[in-house]
Coordinates of C-alpha atoms in Angstrom, one line a residue:
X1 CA 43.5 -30.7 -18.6
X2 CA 42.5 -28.1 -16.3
X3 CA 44.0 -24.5 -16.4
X4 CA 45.7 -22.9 -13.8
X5 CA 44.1 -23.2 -10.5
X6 CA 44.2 -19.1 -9.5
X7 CA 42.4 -18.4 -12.3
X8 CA 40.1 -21.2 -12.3
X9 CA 39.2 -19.9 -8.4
X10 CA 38.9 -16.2 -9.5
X11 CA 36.3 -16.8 -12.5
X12 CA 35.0 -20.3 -12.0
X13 CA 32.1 -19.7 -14.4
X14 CA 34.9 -19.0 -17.1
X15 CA 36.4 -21.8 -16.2
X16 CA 33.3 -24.0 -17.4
X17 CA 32.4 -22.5 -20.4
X18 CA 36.0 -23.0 -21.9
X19 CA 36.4 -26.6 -20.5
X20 CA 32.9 -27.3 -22.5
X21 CA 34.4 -25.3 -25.7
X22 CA 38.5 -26.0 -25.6
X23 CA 39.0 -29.2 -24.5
X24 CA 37.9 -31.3 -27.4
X25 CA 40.8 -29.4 -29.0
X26 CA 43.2 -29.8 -26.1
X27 CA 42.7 -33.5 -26.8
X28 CA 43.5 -34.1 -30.5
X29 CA 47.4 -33.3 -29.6
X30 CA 49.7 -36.4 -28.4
X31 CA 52.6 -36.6 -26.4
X32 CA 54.1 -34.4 -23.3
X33 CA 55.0 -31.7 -25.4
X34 CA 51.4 -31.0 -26.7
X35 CA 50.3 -30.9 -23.5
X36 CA 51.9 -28.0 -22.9
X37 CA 51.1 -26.5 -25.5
X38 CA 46.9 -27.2 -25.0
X39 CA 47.7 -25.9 -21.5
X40 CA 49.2 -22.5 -22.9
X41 CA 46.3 -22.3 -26.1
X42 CA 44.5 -22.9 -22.9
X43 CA 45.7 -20.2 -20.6
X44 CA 45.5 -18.1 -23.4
X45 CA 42.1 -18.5 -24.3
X46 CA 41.4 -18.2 -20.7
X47 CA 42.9 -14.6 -20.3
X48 CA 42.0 -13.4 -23.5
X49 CA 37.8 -14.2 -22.4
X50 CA 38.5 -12.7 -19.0
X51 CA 39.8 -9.5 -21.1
X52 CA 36.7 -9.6 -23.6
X53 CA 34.4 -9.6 -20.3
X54 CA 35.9 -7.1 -18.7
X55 CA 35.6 -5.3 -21.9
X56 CA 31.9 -5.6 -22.2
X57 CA 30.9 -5.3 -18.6
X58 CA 30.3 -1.5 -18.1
X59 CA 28.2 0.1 -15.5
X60 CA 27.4 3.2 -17.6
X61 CA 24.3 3.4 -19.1
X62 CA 24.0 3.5 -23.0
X63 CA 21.8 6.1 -24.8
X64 CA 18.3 5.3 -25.3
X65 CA 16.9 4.6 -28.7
X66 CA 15.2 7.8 -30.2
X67 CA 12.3 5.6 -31.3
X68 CA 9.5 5.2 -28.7
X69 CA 7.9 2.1 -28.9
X70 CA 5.6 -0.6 -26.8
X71 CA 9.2 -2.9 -27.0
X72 CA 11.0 -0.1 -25.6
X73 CA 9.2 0.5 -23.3
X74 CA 7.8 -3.0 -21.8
X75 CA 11.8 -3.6 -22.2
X76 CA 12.5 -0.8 -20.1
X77 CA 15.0 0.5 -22.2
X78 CA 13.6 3.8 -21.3
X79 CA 14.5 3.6 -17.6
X80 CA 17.8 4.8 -17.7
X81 CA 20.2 6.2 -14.7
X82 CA 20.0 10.1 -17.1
X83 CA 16.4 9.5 -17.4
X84 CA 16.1 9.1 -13.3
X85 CA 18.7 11.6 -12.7
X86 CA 16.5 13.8 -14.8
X87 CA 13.0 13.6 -13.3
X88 CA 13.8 12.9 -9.5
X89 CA 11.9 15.9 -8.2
X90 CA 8.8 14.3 -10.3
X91 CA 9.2 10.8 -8.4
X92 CA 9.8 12.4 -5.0
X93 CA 6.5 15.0 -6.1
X94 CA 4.3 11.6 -6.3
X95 CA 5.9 10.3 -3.9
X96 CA 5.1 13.0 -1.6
X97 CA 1.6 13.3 -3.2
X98 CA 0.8 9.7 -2.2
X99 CA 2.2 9.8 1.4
X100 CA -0.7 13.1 1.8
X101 CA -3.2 10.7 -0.1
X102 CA -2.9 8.3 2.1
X103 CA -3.2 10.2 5.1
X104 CA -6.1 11.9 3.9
X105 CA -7.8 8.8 3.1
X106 CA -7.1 7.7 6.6
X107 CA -7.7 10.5 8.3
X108 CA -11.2 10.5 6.8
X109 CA -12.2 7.0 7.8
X110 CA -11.8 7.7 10.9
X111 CA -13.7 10.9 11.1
X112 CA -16.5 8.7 9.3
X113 CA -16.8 5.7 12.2
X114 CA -16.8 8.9 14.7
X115 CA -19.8 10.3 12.9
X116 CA -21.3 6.8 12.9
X117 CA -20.6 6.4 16.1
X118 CA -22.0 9.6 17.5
X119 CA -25.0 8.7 15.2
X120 CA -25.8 5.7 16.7
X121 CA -25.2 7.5 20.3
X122 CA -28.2 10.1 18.7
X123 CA -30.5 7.2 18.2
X124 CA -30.3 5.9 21.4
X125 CA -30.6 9.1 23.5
X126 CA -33.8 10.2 20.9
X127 CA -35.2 6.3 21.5
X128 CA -34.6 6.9 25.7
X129 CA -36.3 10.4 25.6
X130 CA -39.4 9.2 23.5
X131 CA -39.5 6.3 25.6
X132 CA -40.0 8.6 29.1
X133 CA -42.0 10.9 27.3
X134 CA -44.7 7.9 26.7
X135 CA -44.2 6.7 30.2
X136 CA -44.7 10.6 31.4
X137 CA -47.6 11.2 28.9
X138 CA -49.2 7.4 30.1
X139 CA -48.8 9.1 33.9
X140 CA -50.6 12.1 33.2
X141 CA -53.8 10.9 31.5
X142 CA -56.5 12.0 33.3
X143 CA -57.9 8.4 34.1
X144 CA -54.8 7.7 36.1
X145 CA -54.7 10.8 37.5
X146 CA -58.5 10.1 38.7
X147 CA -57.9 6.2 39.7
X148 CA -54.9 8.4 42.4
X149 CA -57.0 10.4 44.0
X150 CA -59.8 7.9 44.3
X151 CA -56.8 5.9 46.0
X152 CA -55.8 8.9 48.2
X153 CA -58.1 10.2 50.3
X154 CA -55.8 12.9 52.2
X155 CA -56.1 15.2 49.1
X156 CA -58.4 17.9 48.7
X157 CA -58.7 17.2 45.5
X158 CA -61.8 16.2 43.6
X159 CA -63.2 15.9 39.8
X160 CA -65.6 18.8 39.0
X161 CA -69.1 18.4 39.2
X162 CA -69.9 21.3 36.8
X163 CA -68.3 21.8 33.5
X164 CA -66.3 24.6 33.2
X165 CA -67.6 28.2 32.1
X166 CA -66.2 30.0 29.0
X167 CA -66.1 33.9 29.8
X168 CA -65.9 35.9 26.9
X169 CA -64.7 39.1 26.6
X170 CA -65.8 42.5 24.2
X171 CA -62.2 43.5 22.6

């Protein structure tokens, strides 16, 4: 026997758990006018479950326990809507704390790959300039400077026959 069919369609899962727990009682009475009876025991089981749920299901929060412990807390019996309530400007404090963390943090990375970047943009200018100053200092020498006028003959330049005089002066 199955109860009525508007409640069984407003609280199916009721439905189930009394079939499993009712019926073996619904079936020890004989005869048409037992049958109505099971199906009013039935009913009546029915609405007085829906009223016990009903009962129990409340959305406000009950009190903490006063004791602190690792169960409590693991539990999270300590996570309550007054405890929330009560430290919101805490939470939205961290919250806020960890958004400028964040930022920070970023911020910071990417002033460091600028710095490595300009560093490595250092180290090739300072290689380039060494390397010209070698090639300049290489033109200079004086051997070079000799093997181009040997190879120019316009200039009026020549390499000194005399070495060069020191003149010293009385302070």
């Amino acid at each position: 026997m199955k109860p009525d069919n508007d409640i069984s369609e407003k609280y199916p899962e009721v439905e189930m758990t009394i079939e499993g727990a009712d019926m073996t009682e619904v079936e020890a009475y004989d005869g048409p006018q037992a049958s109505e009876e099971a199906e009013h025991d039935v009913d009546a089981t029915i609405k007085e479950r829906i009223k016990k749920i009903k009962e129990s299901a409340q959305e406000e929060d009950t009190r903490p326990t006063s004791q602190l412990s690792l169960r409590t807390i693991l539990g999270g019996d300590m996570l309550t809507t007054e405890f929330i309530r009560g430290q919101i400007w805490l939470f939205v404090l961290v919250v806020a704390f960890s958004v400028v963390y964040v930022a920070y943090r970023y911020q910071c990375q990417q002033d460091m790959q600028t710095i490595n970047k300009l560093e490595q943009d250092l180290r090739g200018a300072r290689n380039k300039a060494l390397a010209a100053s070698s090639t300049l200092t290489g033109l200079c020498r004086e051997s070079r400077m000799l093997d181009m006028l040997k190879h120019n003959n316009d200039s009026l330049l020549h390499m000194a026959d005399q070495p060069p005089y020191i003149i010293q002066l009385d302070e």
